[in-house]
CSV table of C-alpha atoms in Angstrom, one decimal:
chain,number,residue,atom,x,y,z
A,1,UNK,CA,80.9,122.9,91.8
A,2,UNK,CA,81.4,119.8,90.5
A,3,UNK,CA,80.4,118.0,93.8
A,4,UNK,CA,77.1,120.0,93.9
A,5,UNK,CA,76.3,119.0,90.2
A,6,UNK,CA,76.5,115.7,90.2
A,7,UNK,CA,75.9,114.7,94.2
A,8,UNK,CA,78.0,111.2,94.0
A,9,UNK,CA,77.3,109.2,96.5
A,10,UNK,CA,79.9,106.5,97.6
A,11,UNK,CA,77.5,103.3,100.0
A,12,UNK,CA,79.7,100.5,100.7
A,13,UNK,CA,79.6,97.7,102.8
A,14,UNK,CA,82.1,96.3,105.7
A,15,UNK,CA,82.4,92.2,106.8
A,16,UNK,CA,82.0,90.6,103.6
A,17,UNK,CA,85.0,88.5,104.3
A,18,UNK,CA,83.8,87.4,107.5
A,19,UNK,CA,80.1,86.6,106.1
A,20,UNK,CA,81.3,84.1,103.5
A,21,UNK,CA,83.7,82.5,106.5
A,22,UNK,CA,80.3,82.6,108.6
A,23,UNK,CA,78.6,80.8,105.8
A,24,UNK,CA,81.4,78.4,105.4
A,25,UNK,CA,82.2,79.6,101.7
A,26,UNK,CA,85.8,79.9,100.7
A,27,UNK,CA,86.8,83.7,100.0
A,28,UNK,CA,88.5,82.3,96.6
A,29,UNK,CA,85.7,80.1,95.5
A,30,UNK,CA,83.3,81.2,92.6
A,31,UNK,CA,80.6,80.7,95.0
A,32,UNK,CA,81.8,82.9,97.3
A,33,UNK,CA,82.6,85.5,94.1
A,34,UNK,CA,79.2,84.9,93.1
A,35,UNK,CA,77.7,85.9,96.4
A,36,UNK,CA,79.4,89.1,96.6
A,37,UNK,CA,78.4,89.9,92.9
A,38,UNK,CA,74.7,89.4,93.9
A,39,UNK,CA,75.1,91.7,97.6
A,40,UNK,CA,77.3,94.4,95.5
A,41,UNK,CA,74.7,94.5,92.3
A,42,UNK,CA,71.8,94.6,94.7
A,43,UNK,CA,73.0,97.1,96.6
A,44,UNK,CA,73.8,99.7,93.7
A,45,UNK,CA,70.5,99.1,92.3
A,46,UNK,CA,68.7,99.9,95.2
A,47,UNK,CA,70.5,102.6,95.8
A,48,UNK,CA,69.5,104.1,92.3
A,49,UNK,CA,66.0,103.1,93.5
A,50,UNK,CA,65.8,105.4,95.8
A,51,UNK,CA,67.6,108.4,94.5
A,52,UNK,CA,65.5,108.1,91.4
A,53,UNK,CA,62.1,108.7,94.5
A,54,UNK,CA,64.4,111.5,95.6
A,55,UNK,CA,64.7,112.7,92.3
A,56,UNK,CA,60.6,112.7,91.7
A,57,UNK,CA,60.1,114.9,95.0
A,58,UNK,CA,63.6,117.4,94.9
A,59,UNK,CA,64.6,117.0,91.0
A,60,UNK,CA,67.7,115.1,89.2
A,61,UNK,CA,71.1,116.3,89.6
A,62,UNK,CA,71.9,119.7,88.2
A,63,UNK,CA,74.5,117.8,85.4
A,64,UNK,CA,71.6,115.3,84.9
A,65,UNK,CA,70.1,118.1,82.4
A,66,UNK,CA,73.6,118.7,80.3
A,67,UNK,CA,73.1,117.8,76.9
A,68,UNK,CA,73.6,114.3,76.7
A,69,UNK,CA,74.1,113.1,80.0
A,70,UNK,CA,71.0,111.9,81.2
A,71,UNK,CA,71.5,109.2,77.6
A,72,UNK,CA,74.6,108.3,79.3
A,73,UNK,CA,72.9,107.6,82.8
A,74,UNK,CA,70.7,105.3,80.9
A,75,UNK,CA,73.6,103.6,79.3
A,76,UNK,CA,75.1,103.0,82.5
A,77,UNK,CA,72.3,101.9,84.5
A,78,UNK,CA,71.6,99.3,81.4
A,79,UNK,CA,75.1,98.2,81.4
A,80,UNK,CA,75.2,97.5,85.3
A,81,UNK,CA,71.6,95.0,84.4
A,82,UNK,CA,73.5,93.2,81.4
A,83,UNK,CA,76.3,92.4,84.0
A,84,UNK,CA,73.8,91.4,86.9
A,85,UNK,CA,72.1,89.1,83.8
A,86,UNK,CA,75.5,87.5,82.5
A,87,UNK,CA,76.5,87.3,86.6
A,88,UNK,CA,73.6,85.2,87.3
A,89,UNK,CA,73.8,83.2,84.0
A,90,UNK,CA,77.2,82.3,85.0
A,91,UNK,CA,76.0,80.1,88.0
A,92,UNK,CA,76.7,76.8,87.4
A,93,UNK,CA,77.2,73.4,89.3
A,94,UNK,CA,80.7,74.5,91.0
A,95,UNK,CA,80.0,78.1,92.1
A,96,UNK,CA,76.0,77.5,92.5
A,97,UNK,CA,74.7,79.1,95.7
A,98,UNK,CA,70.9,79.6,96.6
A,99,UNK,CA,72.0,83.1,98.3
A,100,UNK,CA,73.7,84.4,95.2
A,101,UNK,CA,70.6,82.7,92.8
A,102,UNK,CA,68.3,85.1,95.5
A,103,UNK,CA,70.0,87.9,95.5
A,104,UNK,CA,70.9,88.2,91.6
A,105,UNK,CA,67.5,87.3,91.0
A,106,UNK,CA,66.3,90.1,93.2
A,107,UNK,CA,69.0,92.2,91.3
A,108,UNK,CA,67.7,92.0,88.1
A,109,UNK,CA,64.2,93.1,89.2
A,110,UNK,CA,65.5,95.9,91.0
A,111,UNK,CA,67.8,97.2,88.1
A,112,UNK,CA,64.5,97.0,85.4
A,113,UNK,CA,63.2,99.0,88.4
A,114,UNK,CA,66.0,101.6,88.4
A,115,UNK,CA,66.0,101.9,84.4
A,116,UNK,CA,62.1,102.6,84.8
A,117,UNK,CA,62.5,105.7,87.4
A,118,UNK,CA,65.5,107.4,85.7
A,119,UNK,CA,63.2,107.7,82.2
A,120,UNK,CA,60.4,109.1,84.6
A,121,UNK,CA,62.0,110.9,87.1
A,122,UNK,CA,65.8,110.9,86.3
A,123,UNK,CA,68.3,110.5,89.2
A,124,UNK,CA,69.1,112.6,92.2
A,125,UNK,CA,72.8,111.4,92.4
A,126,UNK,CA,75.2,110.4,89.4
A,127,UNK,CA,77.2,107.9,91.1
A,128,UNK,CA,76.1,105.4,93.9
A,129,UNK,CA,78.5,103.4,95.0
A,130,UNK,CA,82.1,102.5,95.9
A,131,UNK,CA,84.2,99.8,98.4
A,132,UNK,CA,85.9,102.2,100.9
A,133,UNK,CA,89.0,100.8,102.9
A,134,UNK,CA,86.9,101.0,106.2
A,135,UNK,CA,89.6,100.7,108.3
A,136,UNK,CA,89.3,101.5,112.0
A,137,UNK,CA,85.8,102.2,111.7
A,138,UNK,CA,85.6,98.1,111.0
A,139,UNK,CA,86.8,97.6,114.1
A,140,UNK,CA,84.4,100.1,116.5
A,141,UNK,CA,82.0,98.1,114.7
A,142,UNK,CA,82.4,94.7,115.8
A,143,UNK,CA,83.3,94.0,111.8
A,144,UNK,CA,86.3,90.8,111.5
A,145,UNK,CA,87.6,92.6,108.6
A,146,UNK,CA,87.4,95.6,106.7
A,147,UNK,CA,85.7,96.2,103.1
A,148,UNK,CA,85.6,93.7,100.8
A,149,UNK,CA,88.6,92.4,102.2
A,150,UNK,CA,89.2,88.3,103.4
A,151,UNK,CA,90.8,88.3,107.2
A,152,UNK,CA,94.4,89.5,107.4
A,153,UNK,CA,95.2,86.6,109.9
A,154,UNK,CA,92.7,84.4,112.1
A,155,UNK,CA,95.4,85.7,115.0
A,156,UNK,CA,96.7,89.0,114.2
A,157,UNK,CA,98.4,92.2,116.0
A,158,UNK,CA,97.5,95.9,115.6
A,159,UNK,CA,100.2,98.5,115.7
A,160,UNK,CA,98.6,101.6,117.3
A,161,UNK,CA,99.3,104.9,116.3
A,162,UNK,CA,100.2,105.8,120.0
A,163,UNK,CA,102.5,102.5,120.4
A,164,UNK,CA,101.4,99.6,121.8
A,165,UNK,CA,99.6,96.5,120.5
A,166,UNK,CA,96.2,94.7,120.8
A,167,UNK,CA,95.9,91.1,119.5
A,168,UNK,CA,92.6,90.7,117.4
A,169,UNK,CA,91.3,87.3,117.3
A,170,UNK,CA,88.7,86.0,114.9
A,171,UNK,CA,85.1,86.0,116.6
A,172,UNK,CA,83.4,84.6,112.8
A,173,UNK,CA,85.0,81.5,113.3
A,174,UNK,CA,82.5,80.0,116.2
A,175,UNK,CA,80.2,80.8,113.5
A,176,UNK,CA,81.8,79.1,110.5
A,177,UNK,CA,82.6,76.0,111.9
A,178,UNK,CA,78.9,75.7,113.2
A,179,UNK,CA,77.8,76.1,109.4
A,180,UNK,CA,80.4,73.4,108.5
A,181,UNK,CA,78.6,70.9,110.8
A,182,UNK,CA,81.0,70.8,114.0
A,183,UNK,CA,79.1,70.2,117.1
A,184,UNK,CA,79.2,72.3,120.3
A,185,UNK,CA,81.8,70.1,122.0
A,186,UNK,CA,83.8,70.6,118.7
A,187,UNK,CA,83.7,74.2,117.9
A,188,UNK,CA,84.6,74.7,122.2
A,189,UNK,CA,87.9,73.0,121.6
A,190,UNK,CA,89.1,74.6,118.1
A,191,UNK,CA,88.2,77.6,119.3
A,192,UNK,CA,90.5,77.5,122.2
A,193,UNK,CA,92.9,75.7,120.2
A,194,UNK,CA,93.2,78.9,117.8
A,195,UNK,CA,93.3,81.1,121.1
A,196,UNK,CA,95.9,79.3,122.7
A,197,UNK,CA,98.3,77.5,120.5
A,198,UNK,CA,97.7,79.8,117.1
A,199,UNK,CA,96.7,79.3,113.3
A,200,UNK,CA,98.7,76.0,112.3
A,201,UNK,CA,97.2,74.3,115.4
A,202,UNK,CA,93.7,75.2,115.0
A,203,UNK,CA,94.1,73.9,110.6
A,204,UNK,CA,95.7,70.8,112.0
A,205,UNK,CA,92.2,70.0,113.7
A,206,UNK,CA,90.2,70.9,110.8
A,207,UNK,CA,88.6,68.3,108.6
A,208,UNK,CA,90.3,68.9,105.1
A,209,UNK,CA,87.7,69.9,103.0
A,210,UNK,CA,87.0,72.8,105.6
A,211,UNK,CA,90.7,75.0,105.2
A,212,UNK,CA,89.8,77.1,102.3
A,213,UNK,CA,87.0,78.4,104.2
A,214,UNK,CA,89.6,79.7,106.4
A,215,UNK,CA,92.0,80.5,104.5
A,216,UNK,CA,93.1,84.7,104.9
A,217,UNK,CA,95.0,87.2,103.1
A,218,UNK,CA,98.2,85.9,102.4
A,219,UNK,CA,97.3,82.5,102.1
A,220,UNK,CA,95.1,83.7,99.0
A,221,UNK,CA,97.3,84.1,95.3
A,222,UNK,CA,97.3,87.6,94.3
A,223,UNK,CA,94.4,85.4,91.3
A,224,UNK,CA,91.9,85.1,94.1
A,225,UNK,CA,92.1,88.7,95.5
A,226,UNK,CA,91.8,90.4,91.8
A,227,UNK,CA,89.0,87.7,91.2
A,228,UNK,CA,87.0,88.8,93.7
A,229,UNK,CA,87.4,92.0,92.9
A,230,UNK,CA,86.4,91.9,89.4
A,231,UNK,CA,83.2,89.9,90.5
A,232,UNK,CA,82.2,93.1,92.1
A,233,UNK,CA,83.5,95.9,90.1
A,234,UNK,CA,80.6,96.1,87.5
A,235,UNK,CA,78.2,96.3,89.7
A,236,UNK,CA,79.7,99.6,91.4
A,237,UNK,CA,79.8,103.5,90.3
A,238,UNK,CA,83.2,103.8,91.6
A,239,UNK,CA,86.2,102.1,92.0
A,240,UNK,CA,87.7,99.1,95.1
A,241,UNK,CA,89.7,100.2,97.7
A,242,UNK,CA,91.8,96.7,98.5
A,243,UNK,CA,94.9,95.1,99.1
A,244,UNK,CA,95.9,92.4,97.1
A,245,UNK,CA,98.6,90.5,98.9
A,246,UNK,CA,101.8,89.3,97.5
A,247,UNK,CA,104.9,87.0,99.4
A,248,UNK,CA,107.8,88.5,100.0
A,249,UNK,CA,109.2,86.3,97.6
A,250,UNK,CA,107.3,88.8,94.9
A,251,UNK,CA,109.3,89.4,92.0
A,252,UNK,CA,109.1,92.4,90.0
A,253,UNK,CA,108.1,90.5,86.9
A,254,UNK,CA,105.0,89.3,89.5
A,255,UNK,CA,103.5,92.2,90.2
A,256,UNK,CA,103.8,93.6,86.5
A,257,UNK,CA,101.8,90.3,85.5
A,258,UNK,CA,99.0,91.4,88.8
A,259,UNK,CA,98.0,94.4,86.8
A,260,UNK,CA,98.1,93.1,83.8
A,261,UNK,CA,95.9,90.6,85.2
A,262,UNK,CA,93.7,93.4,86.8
A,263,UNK,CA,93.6,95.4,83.9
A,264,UNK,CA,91.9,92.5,81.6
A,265,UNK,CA,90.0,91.9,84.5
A,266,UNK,CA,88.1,95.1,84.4
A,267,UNK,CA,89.3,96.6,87.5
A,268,UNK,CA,89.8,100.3,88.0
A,269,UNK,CA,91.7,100.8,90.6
A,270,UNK,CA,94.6,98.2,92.2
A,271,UNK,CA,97.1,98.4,95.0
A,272,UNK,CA,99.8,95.7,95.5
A,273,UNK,CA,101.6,95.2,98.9
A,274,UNK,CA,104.3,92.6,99.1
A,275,UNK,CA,104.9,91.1,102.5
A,276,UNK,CA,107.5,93.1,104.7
A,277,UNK,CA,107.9,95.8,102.0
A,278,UNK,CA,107.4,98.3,104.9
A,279,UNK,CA,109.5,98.7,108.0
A,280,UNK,CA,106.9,98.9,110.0
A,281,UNK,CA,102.6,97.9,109.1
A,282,UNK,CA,99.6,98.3,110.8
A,283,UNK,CA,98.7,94.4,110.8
A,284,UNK,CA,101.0,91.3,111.4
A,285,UNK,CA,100.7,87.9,112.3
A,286,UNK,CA,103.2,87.6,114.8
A,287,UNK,CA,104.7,89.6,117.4
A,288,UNK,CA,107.7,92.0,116.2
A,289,UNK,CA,110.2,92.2,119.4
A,290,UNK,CA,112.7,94.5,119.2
A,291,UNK,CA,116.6,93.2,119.1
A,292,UNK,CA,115.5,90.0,116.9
């Protein structure tokens, strides 16, 4: 019942990890928050866009009509536009980026848009968005990592369900090093270099100022995960589905302060995984043998 009165819808995106490596933008930078901000604000509004045209042809949502909820659709759709404003007022000199100036500009024109259909037409689904886990699918769709996720590992192995193992490597990285100025001959050999001889061989050939860009999950402080995940949270109906990676070294006293953190953040939703807290997980970066 509740499903059919309020029709939530949950759009997410896969990649974004991969996108910023393919830009060459650090996954812990403030550019690369802000950029993610502007794709996650845009996408929401547009997607209130267009179920406020579905709600002119087929009607709003059956709850839309229950005293006082259509106010608090308004309230909502003007809170998400006061975020995308003080988003885009926060770009500054160290996290300025023309793609997240574009795409939070476009953002704020298409939340005044949203705002305009709901008082004509109301909206056609009560919730629009949320960052689903994405998993496999990632995989089956040619995605180097999953949600809103950074890379596990530039090299890493997948436990499958049936036994076995495949070793996934990287394919953004071609991508990002052309963006960071390496020539042909260049990318060739640190490509290979990654293939062959690992991780700590390819960031041994990598100009200094490049290794953040590469940098993957548990390379990143449990800071930069919640970080990014606050950047995108107000500009989403729902709530993130995302690891935030911790050593094994984690204390207790750590992960209390991670939610803490979270919490003041904004965030809705958190899950903590310390390395090797499982016997077994689906993603590592090296090869488990059995009798080590």
């Amino acid at each position: 019942q509740g499903t059919k009165a309020h029709r939530q819808l949950g759009l997410g995106y896969a990649n974004i990890g991969a996108s910023l490596m393919a830009l060459g933008v650090p996954y812990g930078s403030p550019e690369g928050r802000s950029i993610v901000a502007g794709i996650t604000s845009l996408m929401t509004a547009r997607a209130y866009v267009q179920s406020g045209h579905i709600a002119a042809k087929l009607g709003p949502y059956e709850a839309w009509n229950i005293e006082g909820n259509a106010e608090a659709h308004h309230k909502v759709l003007f809170k998400h536009a006061q975020d995308n404003r003080i988003a885009f007022n926060r770009l500054a000199v160290a996290d300025y980026n023309p793609i997240a100036e574009e795409l939070l500009s476009v953002a704020a024109d298409t939340w005044d848009r949203a705002q305009d259909i709901a008082a004509e037409s109301g909206m056609r689904n009560a919730q629009a968005s949320v960052i689903a886990p994405t998993g496999t699918i990632s995989f089956l769709m040619d995605c180097d990592t999953t949600g809103i996720e950074p890379d596990f590992s530039l090299v890493k192995y997948k436990s499958l369900s049936g036994g076995g193992m495949i070793t996934i490597v990287n394919r953004t990285v071609p991508l990002a090093l052309k963006s960071l100025g390496y020539d042909k001959t260049q990318v060739a050999e640190l490509v290979d270099t990654l293939e062959t001889s690992g991780v700590e061989a390819f960031m041994a050939g990598l100009k200094e100022e490049h290794k953040d860009v590469f940098k993957t999950a548990n390379d990143l402080t449990y800071h930069e995960h919640i970080d990014m995940m606050a950047a995108a949270q107000p500009f989403l109906s729902g709530a993130i589905s995302k690891t935030v990676n911790m050593p094994s070294t984690a204390t207790v006293e750590d992960i209390k302060e991670a939610y803490i953190y979270s919490w003041r953040s904004g965030i809705k939703a958190l899950a903590i995984y310390r390395d090797g807290s499982k016997g077994a997980q689906p993603l590592n970066v090296k090869v488990e043998r059995k009798g080590e």
